[in-house]
Amino acid sequence: MNLWRKPLDLQDIKVARGEIHIIKDLCKGCGFCVEYCPKDVLEISEEFNTKGYHPPYIKNPDECVECHLCEMLCPEFAIYVTLKEDNNVVKSASEEGGQ
Amino acid sequence: METLKTKKMKEVHPMEDVLRMNRIPHIWCPGCGIGLAVTAFAAALEKAKIDLNKVAIVSGIGCTGRVAGYIKLDSFHTTHGRAIAFATGIKVANPDLKVVVFSGDGDLISIGGNHFIHAARRNIDMLVVCVNNFIYAMTGGQVAPTTPLAAYATTCPFGSVEPPINIPYLADSSGAVYVARWTTLHIRRLTNSFIEALDKKGFSVVEVISPCPQYYSRINRLGDGLDMMKFYHDNTEIRHGEDTKNLDIGFQGKIIMGKFIDRERPSYTERFD
């Protein structure tokens, strides 16, 4: 069932793309960012940081839409997101959605 | 080593103008929610565009009492339970400052309960952030006045027999002008609540329900911080304007949250003028 109408200006909508920065040595491996990322960008890695925890790594870097939820939900101030300015990487919404 | 250092210098968190980054990593356990309350508060300061030189932050003793040490504003780490008494002095001496009390349930409601009631009665213009983790966490998991009935703690191995205090009801009946409750999972609503409360003239209370993975959750076998966040996701309900009488929290019961009180009363410094 198609619940959403297709916007008329679909070609012009640009989805923002973000770049995630992880300060690995501050991470304590609580897993909040991995669990609550709406696009499943992050995953817990196998590597250890200096304190012996497993910090997350960026699994799908192109999926990030700069919602800043991982930044807000990090209790250790160890992750932050910046807007990716590179226009070549920005996919238009028609390419992305549609289904 | 040199390259490592330069790499570290490059990674600058955007909240570094509000945080003392040389003291971070902080002492809170993995999965603790106090860091989330601090993040929301820092985001609220940034969004509300408040002059950081006009904010003073006061903490008492306890896990949440460490907050004053990590925030790069005028901050005071006071004796146990006397955070509100100290903040009252700041506000009366310098009414231009925005005074924020950031402390835990054991500090504000138990040992400082008397100060809490009387500051609300006088309606002193300050924001009180009460991080409620249901237990005295720093001293080893003793029963607190907010521990739900039948929950275990190190000092009640057969379950707590004392009915817990209802913080929004206490604040409402004592005369607070703004009372809200959120969990650490509802971080954006919590940030908006902080912005509203910072703007409000009078005694504002924001209760933040926070997971305590090392004491409350471990003794009661509730899993780690992430399990508590999932519990908050499934067992919370937003009811704005709910009667504060109905806001008791039972052991693993439904948590009702939202903005309960938003009213106008002349504040203490206004009455002086």
Tab-separated table of C-alpha atoms in Angstrom:
chain	number	residue	atom	x	y	z
A	1	MET	CA	0.000	0.000	0.000
A	2	ASN	CA	1.335	3.415	-0.933
A	3	LEU	CA	0.858	5.590	2.127
A	4	TRP	CA	2.713	8.677	0.937
A	5	ARG	CA	2.052	10.895	-2.039
A	6	LYS	CA	5.027	11.605	-4.230
A	7	PRO	CA	6.066	15.270	-3.884
A	8	LEU	CA	5.909	17.232	-7.133
A	9	ASP	CA	9.352	18.764	-6.622
A	10	LEU	CA	11.022	15.440	-5.959
A	11	GLN	CA	13.916	16.144	-8.337
A	12	ASP	CA	14.851	19.318	-6.499
A	13	ILE	CA	14.888	17.897	-2.974
A	14	LYS	CA	18.405	17.312	-1.765
A	15	VAL	CA	18.898	15.034	1.220
A	16	ALA	CA	21.558	16.353	3.574
A	17	ARG	CA	24.526	14.070	4.060
A	18	GLY	CA	26.549	14.012	7.233
A	19	GLU	CA	30.003	12.901	8.179
A	20	ILE	CA	30.386	11.152	11.534
A	21	HIS	CA	33.481	11.734	13.666
A	22	ILE	CA	34.190	9.269	16.477
A	23	ILE	CA	36.688	10.169	19.209
A	24	LYS	CA	37.552	6.552	19.921
A	25	ASP	CA	39.474	7.005	23.149
A	26	LEU	CA	36.509	8.664	24.877
A	27	CYS	CA	34.074	5.837	24.017
A	28	LYS	CA	32.916	3.434	26.744
A	29	GLY	CA	31.048	1.086	24.441
A	30	CYS	CA	27.502	1.617	25.780
A	31	GLY	CA	26.007	1.027	22.320
A	32	PHE	CA	23.375	3.829	22.405
A	33	CYS	CA	24.511	5.310	19.077
A	34	VAL	CA	24.494	1.911	17.361
A	35	GLU	CA	21.040	1.017	18.671
A	36	TYR	CA	19.278	4.300	17.957
A	37	CYS	CA	20.806	5.352	14.614
A	38	PRO	CA	17.725	5.492	12.326
A	39	LYS	CA	19.808	4.571	9.266
A	40	ASP	CA	21.997	1.832	10.838
A	41	VAL	CA	25.165	3.671	9.951
A	42	LEU	CA	27.176	2.513	12.958
A	43	GLU	CA	28.247	-0.860	14.299
A	44	ILE	CA	30.366	-1.986	17.270
A	45	SER	CA	33.865	-2.812	16.055
A	46	GLU	CA	36.224	-5.603	17.096
A	47	GLU	CA	39.100	-3.267	17.893
A	48	PHE	CA	39.922	-1.999	21.382
A	49	ASN	CA	40.526	1.588	22.426
A	50	THR	CA	43.058	2.613	25.084
A	51	LYS	CA	40.576	1.862	27.891
A	52	GLY	CA	39.704	-1.607	26.561
A	53	TYR	CA	36.220	-0.855	25.244
A	54	HIS	CA	34.961	-1.558	21.728
A	55	PRO	CA	34.191	1.764	20.019
A	56	PRO	CA	31.735	1.841	17.075
A	57	TYR	CA	32.863	2.141	13.480
A	58	ILE	CA	31.062	3.648	10.498
A	59	LYS	CA	29.545	0.795	8.505
A	60	ASN	CA	27.577	2.725	5.869
A	61	PRO	CA	29.086	6.221	5.614
A	62	ASP	CA	26.860	7.232	2.677
A	63	GLU	CA	23.630	6.553	4.574
A	64	CYS	CA	24.065	9.291	7.210
A	65	VAL	CA	21.464	12.065	6.872
A	66	GLU	CA	22.944	14.419	9.518
A	67	CYS	CA	20.158	13.962	12.095
A	68	HIS	CA	22.650	14.366	15.010
A	69	LEU	CA	20.863	11.715	17.096
A	70	CYS	CA	24.091	9.790	17.790
A	71	GLU	CA	25.697	13.047	18.940
A	72	MET	CA	22.772	13.793	21.285
A	73	LEU	CA	22.593	10.228	22.637
A	74	CYS	CA	26.304	9.846	23.392
A	75	PRO	CA	26.833	10.146	27.169
A	76	GLU	CA	30.604	10.370	26.690
A	77	PHE	CA	30.774	13.325	24.229
A	78	ALA	CA	32.701	10.978	21.918
A	79	ILE	CA	30.794	11.328	18.639
A	80	TYR	CA	29.728	14.286	16.528
A	81	VAL	CA	28.360	14.910	13.053
A	82	THR	CA	29.243	17.578	10.516
A	83	LEU	CA	27.463	18.427	7.288
A	84	LYS	CA	29.156	16.999	4.225
A	85	GLU	CA	29.542	19.835	1.722
A	86	ASP	CA	30.636	17.698	-1.220
A	87	ASN	CA	27.795	17.978	-3.722
A	88	ASN	CA	28.807	14.904	-5.684
A	89	VAL	CA	28.033	12.706	-2.739
A	90	VAL	CA	24.620	14.288	-2.102
A	91	LYS	CA	22.045	12.027	-3.653
A	92	SER	CA	18.743	13.525	-4.743
A	93	ALA	CA	15.631	12.170	-3.093
A	94	SER	CA	14.327	10.611	-6.314
A	95	GLU	CA	17.387	8.420	-6.490
A	96	GLU	CA	17.068	7.507	-2.850
A	97	GLY	CA	13.354	7.028	-2.210
A	98	GLY	CA	10.660	6.225	-4.693
A	99	GLN	CA	9.558	2.978	-3.151
B	1	MET	CA	53.582	9.958	19.908
B	2	GLU	CA	53.730	13.414	18.384
B	3	THR	CA	51.399	12.388	15.566
B	4	LEU	CA	48.954	10.931	18.070
B	5	LYS	CA	48.915	14.209	19.956
B	6	THR	CA	48.301	16.292	16.867
B	7	LYS	CA	45.552	13.908	15.822
B	8	LYS	CA	43.927	14.282	19.222
B	9	MET	CA	44.084	18.061	18.954
B	10	LYS	CA	42.195	17.902	15.686
B	11	GLU	CA	39.222	16.000	17.097
B	12	VAL	CA	37.276	18.753	18.791
B	13	HIS	CA	33.760	18.095	19.953
B	14	PRO	CA	31.344	20.972	19.149
B	15	MET	CA	30.347	21.174	22.833
B	16	GLU	CA	33.867	22.019	23.940
B	17	ASP	CA	32.964	25.649	24.670
B	18	VAL	CA	30.562	24.434	27.389
B	19	LEU	CA	32.610	21.458	28.649
B	20	ARG	CA	35.964	21.273	30.400
B	21	MET	CA	37.417	18.843	27.874
B	22	ASN	CA	40.640	18.387	29.883
B	23	ARG	CA	38.585	16.625	32.608
B	24	ILE	CA	36.811	14.343	30.154
B	25	PRO	CA	36.534	11.246	29.990
B	26	HIS	CA	34.286	11.630	33.006
B	27	ILE	CA	33.875	9.165	35.894
B	28	TRP	CA	30.338	7.994	35.053
B	29	CYS	CA	29.885	4.309	34.233
B	30	PRO	CA	29.300	2.973	30.709
B	31	GLY	CA	25.572	3.289	29.999
B	32	CYS	CA	24.931	5.945	32.661
B	33	GLY	CA	22.381	8.593	31.734
B	34	ILE	CA	23.906	11.621	33.482
B	35	GLY	CA	26.082	12.353	30.450
B	36	LEU	CA	22.907	12.544	28.367
B	37	ALA	CA	21.386	15.085	30.756
B	38	VAL	CA	24.566	17.175	30.429
B	39	THR	CA	24.454	16.874	26.624
B	40	ALA	CA	20.838	18.044	26.595
B	41	PHE	CA	21.664	20.946	28.903
B	42	ALA	CA	24.647	22.013	26.778
B	43	ALA	CA	22.501	21.798	23.644
B	44	ALA	CA	19.789	23.873	25.343
B	45	LEU	CA	22.309	26.584	26.295
B	46	GLU	CA	23.517	26.660	22.710
B	47	LYS	CA	20.020	26.711	21.166
B	48	ALA	CA	18.631	29.334	23.543
B	49	LYS	CA	21.638	31.594	22.751
B	50	ILE	CA	22.141	32.453	26.419
B	51	ASP	CA	25.187	34.509	27.376
B	52	LEU	CA	27.444	31.922	29.013
B	53	ASN	CA	28.949	34.538	31.330
B	54	LYS	CA	25.513	35.026	32.892
B	55	VAL	CA	24.942	31.401	33.887
B	56	ALA	CA	25.997	29.901	37.218
B	57	ILE	CA	25.695	26.187	37.873
B	58	VAL	CA	25.571	24.621	41.343
B	59	SER	CA	25.833	20.936	42.206
B	60	GLY	CA	25.689	19.003	45.424
B	61	ILE	CA	27.294	15.657	46.172
B	62	GLY	CA	26.811	12.392	44.313
B	63	CYS	CA	27.218	11.075	40.805
B	64	THR	CA	25.233	14.006	39.392
B	65	GLY	CA	27.090	16.321	41.738
B	66	ARG	CA	30.092	15.920	39.465
B	67	VAL	CA	28.338	17.884	36.707
B	68	ALA	CA	29.543	21.255	38.023
B	69	GLY	CA	33.107	20.073	37.546
B	70	TYR	CA	32.608	19.175	33.908
B	71	ILE	CA	30.730	22.260	32.682
B	72	LYS	CA	32.894	25.259	31.769
B	73	LEU	CA	30.733	27.956	33.342
B	74	ASP	CA	30.797	29.571	36.765
B	75	SER	CA	30.254	26.405	38.725
B	76	PHE	CA	30.159	25.432	42.373
B	77	HIS	CA	30.432	22.024	43.991
B	78	THR	CA	28.739	22.455	47.351
B	79	THR	CA	28.174	20.335	50.449
B	80	HIS	CA	25.668	17.514	50.504
B	81	GLY	CA	22.100	18.689	50.050
B	82	ARG	CA	22.891	22.409	50.213
B	83	ALA	CA	23.023	23.104	46.477
B	84	ILE	CA	19.678	24.971	46.506
B	85	ALA	CA	20.610	26.933	49.631
B	86	PHE	CA	23.859	28.020	47.946
B	87	ALA	CA	22.053	28.864	44.699
B	88	THR	CA	19.548	30.990	46.631
B	89	GLY	CA	22.457	33.056	47.914
B	90	ILE	CA	23.826	33.534	44.393
B	91	LYS	CA	20.453	34.595	43.034
B	92	VAL	CA	19.713	37.068	45.820
B	93	ALA	CA	23.195	38.603	45.668
B	94	ASN	CA	23.239	38.881	41.873
B	95	PRO	CA	19.730	38.748	40.386
B	96	ASP	CA	21.051	39.139	36.806
B	97	LEU	CA	22.518	35.633	36.803
B	98	LYS	CA	20.655	32.600	35.553
B	99	VAL	CA	21.158	30.033	38.293
B	100	VAL	CA	20.947	26.327	37.540
B	101	VAL	CA	21.041	23.598	40.188
B	102	PHE	CA	22.137	20.292	38.679
B	103	SER	CA	21.972	17.475	41.189
B	104	GLY	CA	20.645	14.038	41.915
B	105	ASP	CA	17.576	12.729	43.702
B	106	GLY	CA	19.469	11.797	46.871
B	107	ASP	CA	21.011	15.239	47.125
B	108	LEU	CA	17.970	17.370	46.256
B	109	ILE	CA	15.034	15.386	47.616
B	110	SER	CA	16.437	13.485	50.566
B	111	ILE	CA	19.189	15.439	52.271
B	112	GLY	CA	18.265	18.751	50.650
B	113	GLY	CA	14.516	18.113	50.713
B	114	ASN	CA	13.894	20.932	53.160
B	115	HIS	CA	15.716	23.450	50.965
B	116	PHE	CA	13.820	22.177	47.926
B	117	ILE	CA	10.446	22.793	49.563
B	118	HIS	CA	11.305	26.255	50.831
B	119	ALA	CA	12.960	27.439	47.632
B	120	ALA	CA	9.776	26.384	45.794
B	121	ARG	CA	7.639	28.171	48.393
B	122	ARG	CA	9.636	31.399	48.011
B	123	ASN	CA	9.648	30.903	44.230
B	124	ILE	CA	13.301	31.758	43.803
B	125	ASP	CA	14.123	32.199	40.125
B	126	MET	CA	16.242	29.145	39.293
B	127	LEU	CA	16.174	25.973	37.258
B	128	VAL	CA	16.521	22.744	39.222
B	129	VAL	CA	17.552	19.711	37.181
B	130	CYS	CA	16.961	16.600	39.269
B	131	VAL	CA	18.565	13.521	37.732
B	132	ASN	CA	16.628	10.622	39.245
B	133	ASN	CA	18.339	7.235	39.101
B	134	PHE	CA	16.295	5.741	41.987
B	135	ILE	CA	19.304	5.006	44.209
B	136	TYR	CA	22.335	6.484	45.999
B	137	ALA	CA	24.759	5.380	43.327
B	138	MET	CA	28.101	6.931	44.269
B	139	THR	CA	28.145	5.557	47.819
B	140	GLY	CA	27.334	1.996	46.758
B	141	GLY	CA	23.639	1.561	46.014
B	142	GLN	CA	21.856	2.403	49.276
B	143	VAL	CA	18.078	2.858	49.307
B	144	ALA	CA	17.022	6.406	48.383
B	145	PRO	CA	13.700	8.193	48.990
B	146	THR	CA	12.921	7.648	45.299
B	147	THR	CA	13.589	3.873	45.257
B	148	PRO	CA	10.338	2.194	44.136
B	149	LEU	CA	8.536	-0.176	46.503
B	150	ALA	CA	9.893	-3.753	46.395
B	151	ALA	CA	13.022	-2.761	44.450
B	152	TYR	CA	16.280	-4.138	45.852
B	153	ALA	CA	19.193	-2.054	47.062
B	154	THR	CA	22.324	-2.929	49.018
B	155	THR	CA	20.688	-1.733	52.259
B	156	CYS	CA	17.357	-3.485	51.614
B	157	PRO	CA	18.201	-7.009	50.393
B	158	PHE	CA	14.552	-8.145	50.706
B	159	GLY	CA	13.107	-5.247	48.756
B	160	SER	CA	12.347	-1.689	49.776
B	161	VAL	CA	9.406	-1.275	52.165
B	162	GLU	CA	9.278	2.532	51.999
B	163	PRO	CA	6.884	4.206	49.563
B	164	PRO	CA	8.867	6.516	47.260
B	165	ILE	CA	8.482	10.282	46.968
B	166	ASN	CA	6.725	11.777	43.959
B	167	ILE	CA	9.007	14.641	42.897
B	168	PRO	CA	6.592	16.521	40.553
B	169	TYR	CA	3.826	16.365	43.191
B	170	LEU	CA	6.190	17.707	45.863
B	171	ALA	CA	7.333	20.538	43.576
B	172	ASP	CA	3.746	21.355	42.519
B	173	SER	CA	2.348	21.462	46.045
B	174	SER	CA	5.273	23.566	47.270
B	175	GLY	CA	4.640	26.174	44.578
B	176	ALA	CA	7.009	25.572	41.643
B	177	VAL	CA	5.995	27.384	38.445
B	178	TYR	CA	7.334	24.870	35.916
B	179	VAL	CA	7.419	21.100	36.452
B	180	ALA	CA	8.343	18.565	33.790
B	181	ARG	CA	9.611	15.011	33.682
B	182	TRP	CA	11.481	13.251	30.870
B	183	THR	CA	13.692	10.211	30.541
B	184	THR	CA	17.172	10.313	29.077
B	185	LEU	CA	15.909	8.569	25.958
B	186	HIS	CA	13.611	11.500	25.054
B	187	ILE	CA	16.597	13.736	24.560
B	188	ARG	CA	15.127	16.294	22.150
B	189	ARG	CA	12.014	16.839	24.271
B	190	LEU	CA	14.292	17.163	27.295
B	191	THR	CA	16.356	19.814	25.476
B	192	ASN	CA	13.212	21.783	24.576
B	193	SER	CA	12.044	21.517	28.174
B	194	PHE	CA	15.374	22.947	29.389
B	195	ILE	CA	15.011	25.863	26.958
B	196	GLU	CA	11.485	26.600	28.204
B	197	ALA	CA	12.503	26.301	31.840
B	198	LEU	CA	15.563	28.553	31.405
B	199	ASP	CA	13.257	31.175	29.958
B	200	LYS	CA	10.758	30.897	32.819
B	201	LYS	CA	10.827	33.353	35.747
B	202	GLY	CA	10.524	31.354	38.936
B	203	PHE	CA	11.306	27.989	40.453
B	204	SER	CA	11.403	25.443	37.606
B	205	VAL	CA	11.943	21.740	38.153
B	206	VAL	CA	12.870	19.267	35.417
B	207	GLU	CA	13.097	15.661	36.569
B	208	VAL	CA	15.291	13.461	34.367
B	209	ILE	CA	14.809	9.692	34.767
B	210	SER	CA	18.210	8.127	34.163
B	211	PRO	CA	19.491	4.551	33.991
B	212	CYS	CA	21.980	3.409	36.636
B	213	PRO	CA	23.545	0.280	35.127
B	214	GLN	CA	26.059	-0.404	37.897
B	215	TYR	CA	23.804	-0.203	40.964
B	216	TYR	CA	20.052	0.028	40.402
B	217	SER	CA	20.007	-2.194	37.315
B	218	ARG	CA	22.596	-4.683	38.497
B	219	ILE	CA	21.049	-5.284	41.926
B	220	ASN	CA	17.563	-5.562	40.407
B	221	ARG	CA	18.784	-7.607	37.403
B	222	LEU	CA	17.468	-5.194	34.810
B	223	GLY	CA	20.388	-5.449	32.397
B	224	ASP	CA	22.714	-2.693	31.260
B	225	GLY	CA	22.091	0.897	30.211
B	226	LEU	CA	20.837	-0.071	26.779
B	227	ASP	CA	18.235	-2.438	28.276
B	228	MET	CA	16.994	0.397	30.497
B	229	MET	CA	16.722	2.685	27.456
B	230	LYS	CA	14.649	0.014	25.684
B	231	PHE	CA	12.479	-0.233	28.806
B	232	TYR	CA	11.919	3.544	28.691
B	233	HIS	CA	10.997	3.233	25.033
B	234	ASP	CA	8.295	0.638	25.733
B	235	ASN	CA	6.952	1.806	29.104
B	236	THR	CA	6.642	5.575	28.946
B	237	GLU	CA	3.654	7.701	28.101
B	238	ILE	CA	3.512	11.425	27.394
B	239	ARG	CA	0.623	13.189	29.143
B	240	HIS	CA	1.030	16.960	29.199
B	241	GLY	CA	-0.865	18.690	31.995
B	242	GLU	CA	-1.471	15.478	33.925
B	243	ASP	CA	-2.460	15.872	37.579
B	244	THR	CA	0.793	15.493	39.503
B	245	LYS	CA	-0.939	13.193	42.036
B	246	ASN	CA	-0.913	10.409	39.441
B	247	LEU	CA	2.807	10.471	38.770
B	248	ASP	CA	4.055	7.814	41.194
B	249	ILE	CA	6.594	5.427	39.687
B	250	GLY	CA	6.224	1.783	40.682
B	251	PHE	CA	8.930	-0.845	40.289
B	252	GLN	CA	9.203	-1.425	36.512
B	253	GLY	CA	5.849	0.333	36.157
B	254	LYS	CA	4.667	2.792	33.570
B	255	ILE	CA	6.438	6.156	33.637
B	256	ILE	CA	4.208	9.138	32.815
B	257	MET	CA	6.154	12.114	31.529
B	258	GLY	CA	5.529	15.498	29.992
B	259	LYS	CA	5.117	19.088	31.090
B	260	PHE	CA	2.772	19.082	34.073
B	261	ILE	CA	2.830	22.611	35.495
B	262	ASP	CA	3.398	25.911	33.697
B	263	ARG	CA	1.999	28.883	35.629
B	264	GLU	CA	2.904	32.401	36.700
B	265	ARG	CA	3.733	33.547	40.223
B	266	PRO	CA	5.822	36.559	41.315
B	267	SER	CA	9.340	35.407	42.104
B	268	TYR	CA	11.325	36.183	45.253
B	269	THR	CA	13.504	38.926	43.744
B	270	GLU	CA	10.450	40.570	42.113
B	271	ARG	CA	8.691	40.730	45.491
B	272	PHE	CA	11.792	42.406	46.944
B	273	ASP	CA	11.631	45.123	44.313
